[in-house]
Short mmCIF file of N, CA and C in Angstrom, two decimals:
data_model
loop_
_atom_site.label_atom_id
_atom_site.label_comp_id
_atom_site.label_asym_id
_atom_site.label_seq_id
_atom_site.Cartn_x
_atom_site.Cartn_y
_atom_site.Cartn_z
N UNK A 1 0.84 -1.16 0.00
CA UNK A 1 0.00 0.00 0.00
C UNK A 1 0.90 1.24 0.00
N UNK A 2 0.43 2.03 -0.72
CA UNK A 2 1.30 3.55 -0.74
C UNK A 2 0.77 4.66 -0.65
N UNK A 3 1.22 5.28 0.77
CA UNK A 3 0.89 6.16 0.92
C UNK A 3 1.39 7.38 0.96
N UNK A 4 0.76 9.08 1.36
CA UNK A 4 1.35 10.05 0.98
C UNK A 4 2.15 10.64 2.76
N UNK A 5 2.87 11.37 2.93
CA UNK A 5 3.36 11.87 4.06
C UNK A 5 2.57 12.01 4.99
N UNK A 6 1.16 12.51 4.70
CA UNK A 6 0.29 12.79 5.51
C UNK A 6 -0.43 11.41 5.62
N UNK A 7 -0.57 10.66 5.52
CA UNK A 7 -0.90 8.67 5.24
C UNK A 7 -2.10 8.78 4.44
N UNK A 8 -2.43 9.45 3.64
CA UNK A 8 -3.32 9.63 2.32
C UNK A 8 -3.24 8.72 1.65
N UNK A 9 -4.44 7.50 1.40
CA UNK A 9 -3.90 6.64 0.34
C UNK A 9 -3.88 6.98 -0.94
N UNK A 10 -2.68 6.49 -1.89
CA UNK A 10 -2.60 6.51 -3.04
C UNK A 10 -2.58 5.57 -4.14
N UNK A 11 -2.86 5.37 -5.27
CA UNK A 11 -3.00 4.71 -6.13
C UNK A 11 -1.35 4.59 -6.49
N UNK A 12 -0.87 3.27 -6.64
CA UNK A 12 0.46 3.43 -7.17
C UNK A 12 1.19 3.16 -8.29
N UNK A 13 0.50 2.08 -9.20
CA UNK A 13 0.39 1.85 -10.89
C UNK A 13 -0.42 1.47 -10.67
N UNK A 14 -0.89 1.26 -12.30
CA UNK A 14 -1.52 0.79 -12.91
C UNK A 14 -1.16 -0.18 -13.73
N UNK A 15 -2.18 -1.30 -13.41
CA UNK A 15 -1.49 -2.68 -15.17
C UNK A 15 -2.25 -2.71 -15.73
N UNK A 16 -2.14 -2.79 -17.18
CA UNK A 16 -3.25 -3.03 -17.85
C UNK A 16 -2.64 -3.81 -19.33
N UNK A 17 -3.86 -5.33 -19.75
CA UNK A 17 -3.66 -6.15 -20.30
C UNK A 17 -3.80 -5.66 -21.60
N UNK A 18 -3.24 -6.10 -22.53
CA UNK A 18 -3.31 -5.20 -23.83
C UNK A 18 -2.97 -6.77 -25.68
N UNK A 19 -3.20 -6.29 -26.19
CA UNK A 19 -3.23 -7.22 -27.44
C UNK A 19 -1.91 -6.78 -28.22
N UNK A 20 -1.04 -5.85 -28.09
CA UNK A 20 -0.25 -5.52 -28.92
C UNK A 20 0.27 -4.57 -28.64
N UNK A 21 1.54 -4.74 -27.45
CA UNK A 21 2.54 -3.75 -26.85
C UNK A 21 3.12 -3.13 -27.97
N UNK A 22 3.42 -3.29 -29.29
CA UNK A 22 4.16 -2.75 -30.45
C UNK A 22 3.40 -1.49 -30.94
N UNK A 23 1.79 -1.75 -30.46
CA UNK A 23 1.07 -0.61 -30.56
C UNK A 23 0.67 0.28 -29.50
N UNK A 24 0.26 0.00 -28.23
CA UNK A 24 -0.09 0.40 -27.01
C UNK A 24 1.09 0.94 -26.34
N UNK A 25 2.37 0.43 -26.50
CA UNK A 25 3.25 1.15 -26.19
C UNK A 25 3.51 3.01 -26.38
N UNK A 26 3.51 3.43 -27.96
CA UNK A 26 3.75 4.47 -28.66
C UNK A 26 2.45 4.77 -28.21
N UNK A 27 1.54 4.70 -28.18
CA UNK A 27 -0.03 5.72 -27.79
C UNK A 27 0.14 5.83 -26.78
N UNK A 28 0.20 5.20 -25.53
CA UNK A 28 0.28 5.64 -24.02
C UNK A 28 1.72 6.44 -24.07
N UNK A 29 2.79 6.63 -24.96
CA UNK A 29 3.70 7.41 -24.65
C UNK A 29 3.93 8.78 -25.09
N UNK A 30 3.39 8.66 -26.16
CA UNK A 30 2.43 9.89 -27.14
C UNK A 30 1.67 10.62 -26.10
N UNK A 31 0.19 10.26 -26.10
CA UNK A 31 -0.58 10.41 -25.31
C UNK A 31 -0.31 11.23 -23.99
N UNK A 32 0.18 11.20 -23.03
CA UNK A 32 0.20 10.87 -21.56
C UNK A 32 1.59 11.30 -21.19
N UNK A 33 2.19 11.30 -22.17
CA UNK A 33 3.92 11.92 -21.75
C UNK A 33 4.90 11.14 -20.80
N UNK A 34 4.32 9.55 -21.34
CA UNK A 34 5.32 8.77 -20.50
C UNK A 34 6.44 8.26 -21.29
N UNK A 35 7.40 7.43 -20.75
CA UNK A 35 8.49 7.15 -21.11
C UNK A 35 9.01 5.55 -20.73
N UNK A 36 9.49 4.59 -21.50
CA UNK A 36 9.33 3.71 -21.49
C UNK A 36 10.78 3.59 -20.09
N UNK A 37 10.14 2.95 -19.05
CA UNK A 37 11.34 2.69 -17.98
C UNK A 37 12.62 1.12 -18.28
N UNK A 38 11.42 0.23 -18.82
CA UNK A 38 12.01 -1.21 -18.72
C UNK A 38 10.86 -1.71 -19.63
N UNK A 39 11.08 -2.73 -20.87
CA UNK A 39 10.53 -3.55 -20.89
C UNK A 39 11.31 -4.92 -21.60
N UNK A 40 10.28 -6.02 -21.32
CA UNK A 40 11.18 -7.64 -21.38
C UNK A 40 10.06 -8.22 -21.66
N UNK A 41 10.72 -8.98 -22.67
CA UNK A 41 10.23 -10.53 -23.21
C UNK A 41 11.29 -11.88 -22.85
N UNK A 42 10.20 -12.50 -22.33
CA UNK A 42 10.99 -13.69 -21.57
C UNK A 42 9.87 -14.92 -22.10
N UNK A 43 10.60 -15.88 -22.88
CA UNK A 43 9.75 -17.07 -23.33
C UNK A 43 8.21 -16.70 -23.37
N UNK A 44 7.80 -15.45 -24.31
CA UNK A 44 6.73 -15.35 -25.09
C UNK A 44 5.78 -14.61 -24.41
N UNK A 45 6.33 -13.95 -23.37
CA UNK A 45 5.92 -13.34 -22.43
C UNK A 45 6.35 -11.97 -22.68
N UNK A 46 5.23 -10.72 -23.01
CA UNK A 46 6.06 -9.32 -23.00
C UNK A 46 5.78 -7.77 -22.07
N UNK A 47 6.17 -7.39 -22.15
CA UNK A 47 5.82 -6.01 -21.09
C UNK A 47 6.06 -5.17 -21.15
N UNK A 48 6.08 -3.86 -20.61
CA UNK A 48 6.56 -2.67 -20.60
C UNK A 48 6.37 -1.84 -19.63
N UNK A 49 6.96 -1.55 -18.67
CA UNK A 49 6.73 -0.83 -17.84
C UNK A 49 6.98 1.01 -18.25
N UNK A 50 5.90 1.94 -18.12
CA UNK A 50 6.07 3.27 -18.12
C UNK A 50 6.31 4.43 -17.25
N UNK A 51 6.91 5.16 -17.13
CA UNK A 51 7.14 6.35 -15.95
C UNK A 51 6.82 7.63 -16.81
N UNK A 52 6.57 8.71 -15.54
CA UNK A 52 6.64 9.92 -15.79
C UNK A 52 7.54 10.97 -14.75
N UNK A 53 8.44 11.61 -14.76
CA UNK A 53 8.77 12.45 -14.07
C UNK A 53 9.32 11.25 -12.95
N UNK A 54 10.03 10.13 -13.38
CA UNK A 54 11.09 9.51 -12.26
C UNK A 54 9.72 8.10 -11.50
N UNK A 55 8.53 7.94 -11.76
CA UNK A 55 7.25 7.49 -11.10
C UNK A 55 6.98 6.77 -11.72
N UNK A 56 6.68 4.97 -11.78
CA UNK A 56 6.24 4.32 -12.40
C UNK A 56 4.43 4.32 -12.09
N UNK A 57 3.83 4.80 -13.44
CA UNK A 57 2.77 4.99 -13.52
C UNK A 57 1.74 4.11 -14.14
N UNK A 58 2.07 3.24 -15.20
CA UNK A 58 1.54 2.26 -15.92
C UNK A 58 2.42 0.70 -16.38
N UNK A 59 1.77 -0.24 -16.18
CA UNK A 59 2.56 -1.23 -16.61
C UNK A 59 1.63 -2.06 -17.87
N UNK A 60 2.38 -2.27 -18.89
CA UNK A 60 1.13 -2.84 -20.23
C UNK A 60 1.99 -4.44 -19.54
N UNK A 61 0.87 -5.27 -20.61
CA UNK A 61 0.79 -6.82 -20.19
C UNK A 61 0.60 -7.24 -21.77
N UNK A 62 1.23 -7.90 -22.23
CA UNK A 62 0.89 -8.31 -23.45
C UNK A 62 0.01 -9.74 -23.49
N UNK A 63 -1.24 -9.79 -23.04
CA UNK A 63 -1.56 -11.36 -22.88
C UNK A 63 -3.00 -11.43 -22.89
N UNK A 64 -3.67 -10.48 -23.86
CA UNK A 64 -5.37 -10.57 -24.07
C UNK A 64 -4.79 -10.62 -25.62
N UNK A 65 -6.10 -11.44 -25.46
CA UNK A 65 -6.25 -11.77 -26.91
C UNK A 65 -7.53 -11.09 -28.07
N UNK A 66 -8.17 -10.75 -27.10
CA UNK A 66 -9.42 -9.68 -27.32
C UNK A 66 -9.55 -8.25 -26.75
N UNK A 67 -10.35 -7.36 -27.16
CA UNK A 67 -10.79 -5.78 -27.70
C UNK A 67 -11.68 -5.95 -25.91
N UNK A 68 -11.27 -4.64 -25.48
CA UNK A 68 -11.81 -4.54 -24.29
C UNK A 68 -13.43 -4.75 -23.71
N UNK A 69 -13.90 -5.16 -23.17
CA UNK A 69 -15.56 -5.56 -23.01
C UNK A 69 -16.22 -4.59 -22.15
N UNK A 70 -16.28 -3.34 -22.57
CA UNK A 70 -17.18 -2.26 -21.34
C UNK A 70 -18.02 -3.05 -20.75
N UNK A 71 -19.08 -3.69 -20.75
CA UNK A 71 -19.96 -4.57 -20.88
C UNK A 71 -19.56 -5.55 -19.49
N UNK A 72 -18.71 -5.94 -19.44
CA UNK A 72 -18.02 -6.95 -18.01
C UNK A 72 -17.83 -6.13 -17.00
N UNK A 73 -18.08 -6.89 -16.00
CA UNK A 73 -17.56 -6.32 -14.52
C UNK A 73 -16.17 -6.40 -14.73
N UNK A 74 -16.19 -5.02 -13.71
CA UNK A 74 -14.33 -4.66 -13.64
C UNK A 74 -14.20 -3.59 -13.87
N UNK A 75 -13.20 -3.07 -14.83
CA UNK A 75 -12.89 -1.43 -15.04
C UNK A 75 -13.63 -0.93 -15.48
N UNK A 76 -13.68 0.43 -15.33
CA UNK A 76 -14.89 0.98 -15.96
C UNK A 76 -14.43 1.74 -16.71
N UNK A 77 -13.32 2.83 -16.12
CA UNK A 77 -12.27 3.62 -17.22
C UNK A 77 -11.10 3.95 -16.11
N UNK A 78 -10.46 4.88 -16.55
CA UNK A 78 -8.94 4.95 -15.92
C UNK A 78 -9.23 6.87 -16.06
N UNK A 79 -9.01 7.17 -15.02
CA UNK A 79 -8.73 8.98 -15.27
C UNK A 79 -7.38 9.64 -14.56
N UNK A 80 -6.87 10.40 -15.53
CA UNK A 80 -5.53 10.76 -15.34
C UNK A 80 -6.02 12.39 -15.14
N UNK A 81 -5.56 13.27 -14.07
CA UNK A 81 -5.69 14.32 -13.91
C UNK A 81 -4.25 15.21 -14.24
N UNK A 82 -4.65 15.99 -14.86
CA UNK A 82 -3.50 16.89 -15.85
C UNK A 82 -3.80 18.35 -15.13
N UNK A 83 -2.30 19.00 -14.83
CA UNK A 83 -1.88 20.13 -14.23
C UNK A 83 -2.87 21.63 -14.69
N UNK A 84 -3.06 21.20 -15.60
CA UNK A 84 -4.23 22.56 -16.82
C UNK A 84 -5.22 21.75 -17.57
N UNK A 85 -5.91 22.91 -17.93
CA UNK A 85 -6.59 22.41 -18.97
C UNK A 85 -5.85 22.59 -20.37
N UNK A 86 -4.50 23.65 -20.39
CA UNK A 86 -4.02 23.32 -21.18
C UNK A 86 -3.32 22.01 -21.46
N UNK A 87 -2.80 21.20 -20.90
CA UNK A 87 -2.36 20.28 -20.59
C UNK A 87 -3.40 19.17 -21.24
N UNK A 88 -4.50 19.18 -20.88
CA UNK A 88 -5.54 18.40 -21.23
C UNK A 88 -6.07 18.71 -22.85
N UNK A 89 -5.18 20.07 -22.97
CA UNK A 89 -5.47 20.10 -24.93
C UNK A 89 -4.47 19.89 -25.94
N UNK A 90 -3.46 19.74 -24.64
CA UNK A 90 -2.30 19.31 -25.86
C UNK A 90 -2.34 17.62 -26.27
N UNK A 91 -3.18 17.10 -24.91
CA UNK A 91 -3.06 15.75 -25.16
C UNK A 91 -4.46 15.65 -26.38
N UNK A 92 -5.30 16.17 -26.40
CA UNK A 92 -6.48 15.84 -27.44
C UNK A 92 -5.68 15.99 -28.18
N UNK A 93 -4.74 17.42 -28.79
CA UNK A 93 -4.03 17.18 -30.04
C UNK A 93 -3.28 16.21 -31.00
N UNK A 94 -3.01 15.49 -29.59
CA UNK A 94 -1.91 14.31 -30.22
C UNK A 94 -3.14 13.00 -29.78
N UNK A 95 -4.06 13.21 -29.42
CA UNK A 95 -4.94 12.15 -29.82
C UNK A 95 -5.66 12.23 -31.46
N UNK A 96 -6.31 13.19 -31.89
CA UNK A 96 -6.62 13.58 -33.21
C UNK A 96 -5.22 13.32 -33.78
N UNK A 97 -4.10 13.44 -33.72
CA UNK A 97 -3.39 13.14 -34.39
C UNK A 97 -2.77 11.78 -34.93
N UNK A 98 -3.21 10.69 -33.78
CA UNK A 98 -3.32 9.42 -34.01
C UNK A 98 -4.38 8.82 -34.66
N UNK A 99 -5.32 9.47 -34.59
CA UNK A 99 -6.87 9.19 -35.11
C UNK A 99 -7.86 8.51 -34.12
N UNK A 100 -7.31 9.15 -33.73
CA UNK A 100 -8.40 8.31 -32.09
C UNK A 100 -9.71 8.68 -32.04
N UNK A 101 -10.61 8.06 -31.50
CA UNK A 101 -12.36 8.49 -31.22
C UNK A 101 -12.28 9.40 -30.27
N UNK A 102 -12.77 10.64 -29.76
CA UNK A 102 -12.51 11.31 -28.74
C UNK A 102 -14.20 11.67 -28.49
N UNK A 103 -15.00 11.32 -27.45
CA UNK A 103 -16.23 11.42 -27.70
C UNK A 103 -16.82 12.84 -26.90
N UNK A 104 -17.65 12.75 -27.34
CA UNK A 104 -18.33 14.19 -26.84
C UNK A 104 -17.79 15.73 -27.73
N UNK A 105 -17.06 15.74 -28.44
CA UNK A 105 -16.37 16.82 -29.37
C UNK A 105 -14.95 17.44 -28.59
N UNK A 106 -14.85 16.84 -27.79
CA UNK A 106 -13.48 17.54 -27.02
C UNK A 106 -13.65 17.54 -25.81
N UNK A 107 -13.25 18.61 -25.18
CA UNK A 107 -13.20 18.95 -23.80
C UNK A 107 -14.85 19.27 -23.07
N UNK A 108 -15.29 18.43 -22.40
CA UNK A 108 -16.67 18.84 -21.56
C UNK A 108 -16.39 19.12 -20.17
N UNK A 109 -17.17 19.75 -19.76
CA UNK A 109 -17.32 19.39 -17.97
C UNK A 109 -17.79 18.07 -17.20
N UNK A 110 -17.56 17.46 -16.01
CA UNK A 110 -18.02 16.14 -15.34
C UNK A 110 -19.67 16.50 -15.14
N UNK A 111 -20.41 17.67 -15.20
CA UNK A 111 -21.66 17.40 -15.24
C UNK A 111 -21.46 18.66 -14.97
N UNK A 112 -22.94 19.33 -14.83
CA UNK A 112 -23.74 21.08 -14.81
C UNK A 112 -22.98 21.64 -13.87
N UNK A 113 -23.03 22.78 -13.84
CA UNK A 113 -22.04 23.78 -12.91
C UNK A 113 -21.02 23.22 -12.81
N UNK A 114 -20.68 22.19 -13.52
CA UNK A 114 -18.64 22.05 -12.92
C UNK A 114 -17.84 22.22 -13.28
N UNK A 115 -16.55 22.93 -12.66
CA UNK A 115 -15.36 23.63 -13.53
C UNK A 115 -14.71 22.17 -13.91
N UNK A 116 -14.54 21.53 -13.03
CA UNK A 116 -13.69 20.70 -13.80
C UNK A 116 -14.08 19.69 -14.73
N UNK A 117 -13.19 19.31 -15.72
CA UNK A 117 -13.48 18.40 -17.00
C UNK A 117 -12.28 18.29 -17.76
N UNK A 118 -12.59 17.51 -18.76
CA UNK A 118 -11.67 16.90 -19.85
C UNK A 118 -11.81 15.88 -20.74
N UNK A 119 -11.41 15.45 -21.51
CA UNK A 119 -11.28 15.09 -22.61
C UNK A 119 -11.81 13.05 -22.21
N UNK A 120 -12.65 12.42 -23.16
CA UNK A 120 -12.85 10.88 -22.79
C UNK A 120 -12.93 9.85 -24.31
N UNK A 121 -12.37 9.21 -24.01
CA UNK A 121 -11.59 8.53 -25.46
C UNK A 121 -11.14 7.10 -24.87
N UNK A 122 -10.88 6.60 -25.78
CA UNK A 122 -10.41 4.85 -25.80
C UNK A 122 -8.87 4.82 -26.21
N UNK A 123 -8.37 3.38 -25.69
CA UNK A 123 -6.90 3.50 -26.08
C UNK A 123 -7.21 2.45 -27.65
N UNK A 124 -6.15 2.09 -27.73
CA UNK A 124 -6.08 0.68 -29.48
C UNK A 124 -6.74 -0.28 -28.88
N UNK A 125 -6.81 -0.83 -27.57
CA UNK A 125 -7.81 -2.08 -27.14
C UNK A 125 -9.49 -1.28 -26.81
N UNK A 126 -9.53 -0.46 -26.63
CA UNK A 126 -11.03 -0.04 -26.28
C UNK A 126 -11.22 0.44 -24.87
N UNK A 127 -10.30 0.65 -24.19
CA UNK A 127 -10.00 0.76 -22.65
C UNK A 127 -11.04 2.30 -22.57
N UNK A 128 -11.43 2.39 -21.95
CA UNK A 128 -12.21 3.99 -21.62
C UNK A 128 -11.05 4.30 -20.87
N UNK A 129 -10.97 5.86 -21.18
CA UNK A 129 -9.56 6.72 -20.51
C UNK A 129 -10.39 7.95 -20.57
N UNK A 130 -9.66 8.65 -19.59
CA UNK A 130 -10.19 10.45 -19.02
C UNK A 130 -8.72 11.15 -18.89
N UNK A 131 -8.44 12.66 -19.33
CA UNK A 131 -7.65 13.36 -19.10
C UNK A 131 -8.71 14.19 -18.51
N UNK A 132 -7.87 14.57 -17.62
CA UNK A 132 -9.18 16.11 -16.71
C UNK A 132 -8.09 17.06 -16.59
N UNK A 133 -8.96 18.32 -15.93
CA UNK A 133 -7.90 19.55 -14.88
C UNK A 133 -9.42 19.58 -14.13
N UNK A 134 -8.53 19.85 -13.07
CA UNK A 134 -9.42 20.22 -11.91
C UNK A 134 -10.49 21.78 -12.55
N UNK A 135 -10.31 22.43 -13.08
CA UNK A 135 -11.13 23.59 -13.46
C UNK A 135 -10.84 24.01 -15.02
N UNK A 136 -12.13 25.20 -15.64
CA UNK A 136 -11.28 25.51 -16.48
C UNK A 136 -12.40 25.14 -17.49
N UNK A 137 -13.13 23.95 -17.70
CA UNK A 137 -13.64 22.89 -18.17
C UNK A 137 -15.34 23.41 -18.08
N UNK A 138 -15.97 24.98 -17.71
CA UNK A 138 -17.14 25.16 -17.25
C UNK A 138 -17.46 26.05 -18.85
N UNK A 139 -17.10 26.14 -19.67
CA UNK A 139 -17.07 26.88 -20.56
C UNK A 139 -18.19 25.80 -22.15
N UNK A 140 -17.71 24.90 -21.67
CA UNK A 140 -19.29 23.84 -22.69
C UNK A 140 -20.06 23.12 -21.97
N UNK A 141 -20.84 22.87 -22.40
CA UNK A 141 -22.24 22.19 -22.00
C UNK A 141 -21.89 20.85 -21.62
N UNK A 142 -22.46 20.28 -20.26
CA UNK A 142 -22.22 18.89 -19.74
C UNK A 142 -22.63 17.95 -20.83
N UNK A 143 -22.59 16.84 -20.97
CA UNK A 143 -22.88 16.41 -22.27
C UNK A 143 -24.64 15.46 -21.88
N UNK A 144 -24.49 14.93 -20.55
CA UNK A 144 -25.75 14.72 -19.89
C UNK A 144 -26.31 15.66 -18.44
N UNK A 145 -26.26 16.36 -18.59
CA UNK A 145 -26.80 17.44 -17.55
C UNK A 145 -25.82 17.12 -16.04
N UNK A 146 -26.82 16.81 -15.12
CA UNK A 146 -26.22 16.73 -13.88
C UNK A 146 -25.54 15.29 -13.63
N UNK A 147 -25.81 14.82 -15.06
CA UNK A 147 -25.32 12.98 -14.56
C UNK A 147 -23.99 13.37 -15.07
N UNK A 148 -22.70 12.45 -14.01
CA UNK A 148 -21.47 12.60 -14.52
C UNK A 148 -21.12 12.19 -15.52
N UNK A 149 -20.57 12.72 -16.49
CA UNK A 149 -20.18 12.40 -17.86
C UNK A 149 -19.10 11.68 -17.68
N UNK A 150 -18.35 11.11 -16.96
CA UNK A 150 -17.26 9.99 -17.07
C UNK A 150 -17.75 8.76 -16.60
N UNK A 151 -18.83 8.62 -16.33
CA UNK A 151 -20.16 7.65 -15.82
C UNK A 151 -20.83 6.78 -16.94
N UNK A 152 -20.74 7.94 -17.94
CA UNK A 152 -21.88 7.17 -19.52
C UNK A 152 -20.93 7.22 -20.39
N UNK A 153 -19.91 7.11 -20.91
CA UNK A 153 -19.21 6.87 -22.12
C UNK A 153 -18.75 5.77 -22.02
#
């Protein structure tokens, strides 16, 4: 378990199973501004571990053989909170630039009156992903009113 100075729990990676590290690799590093720390193939087995700023933040798994199932119990999506909302538009950029689905037209708010929001999109397996900023994000229309919009995509 990892916690913060003040004993705050924290989330400390993330793994996530993927169909094709040759591809999932370069989008989560694109994407997200990580950097590949370590990765190994050992008798057919492959991986990659990612960092940001010295922090291992994501670890891919090369060992699904199928497109993610929203539909199943389990994850629902993954949200990464970004320093700005600029921050949160440089990454749409280089998502449109991969050709990615980015739903809702860009940047929304989490529901009515709320500053904060960001951007909700899929990785190459179908994974639901969120970039946010805490504020900033009150400037378009929630995409379902008061229901949280990182709830229904």
């Amino acid at each position: 378990m990892t916690t913060t100075a003040d004993g705050i729990l924290q989330t400390g990676h993330i793994g996530l199973n993927v169909t094709d590290l040759d591809r999932s690799v370069p989008f989560y590093t694109r994407v997200f501004g990580l950097r590949v720390q370590t990765e190994g193939k050992d008798q057919g087995r492959r991986w990659a571990f990612l960092e940001r700023d010295g922090r291992l933040v994501l670890t891919l798994w090369q060992r699904s053989h199928t497109y993610f199932a929203a539909t199943s119990a389990g994850l629902h999506h993954l949200s990464f909170q970004a320093a700005s909302l600029d921050e949160v538009r440089a990454a749409e950029a280089v998502l449109r630039d991969l050709g990615a689905e980015i739903l809702h037209g860009g940047v929304v708010p989490h529901g009515e009156n709320t500053a904060s929001g960001g951007i909700f999109f899929t990785d190459p397996d179908g994974i639901r992903l969120e970039i946010y900023a805490p504020d900033g994000a009150d400037t378009a229309a929630a995409p379902y009113g008061a229901a949280p919009t990182c709830g229904f995509f």
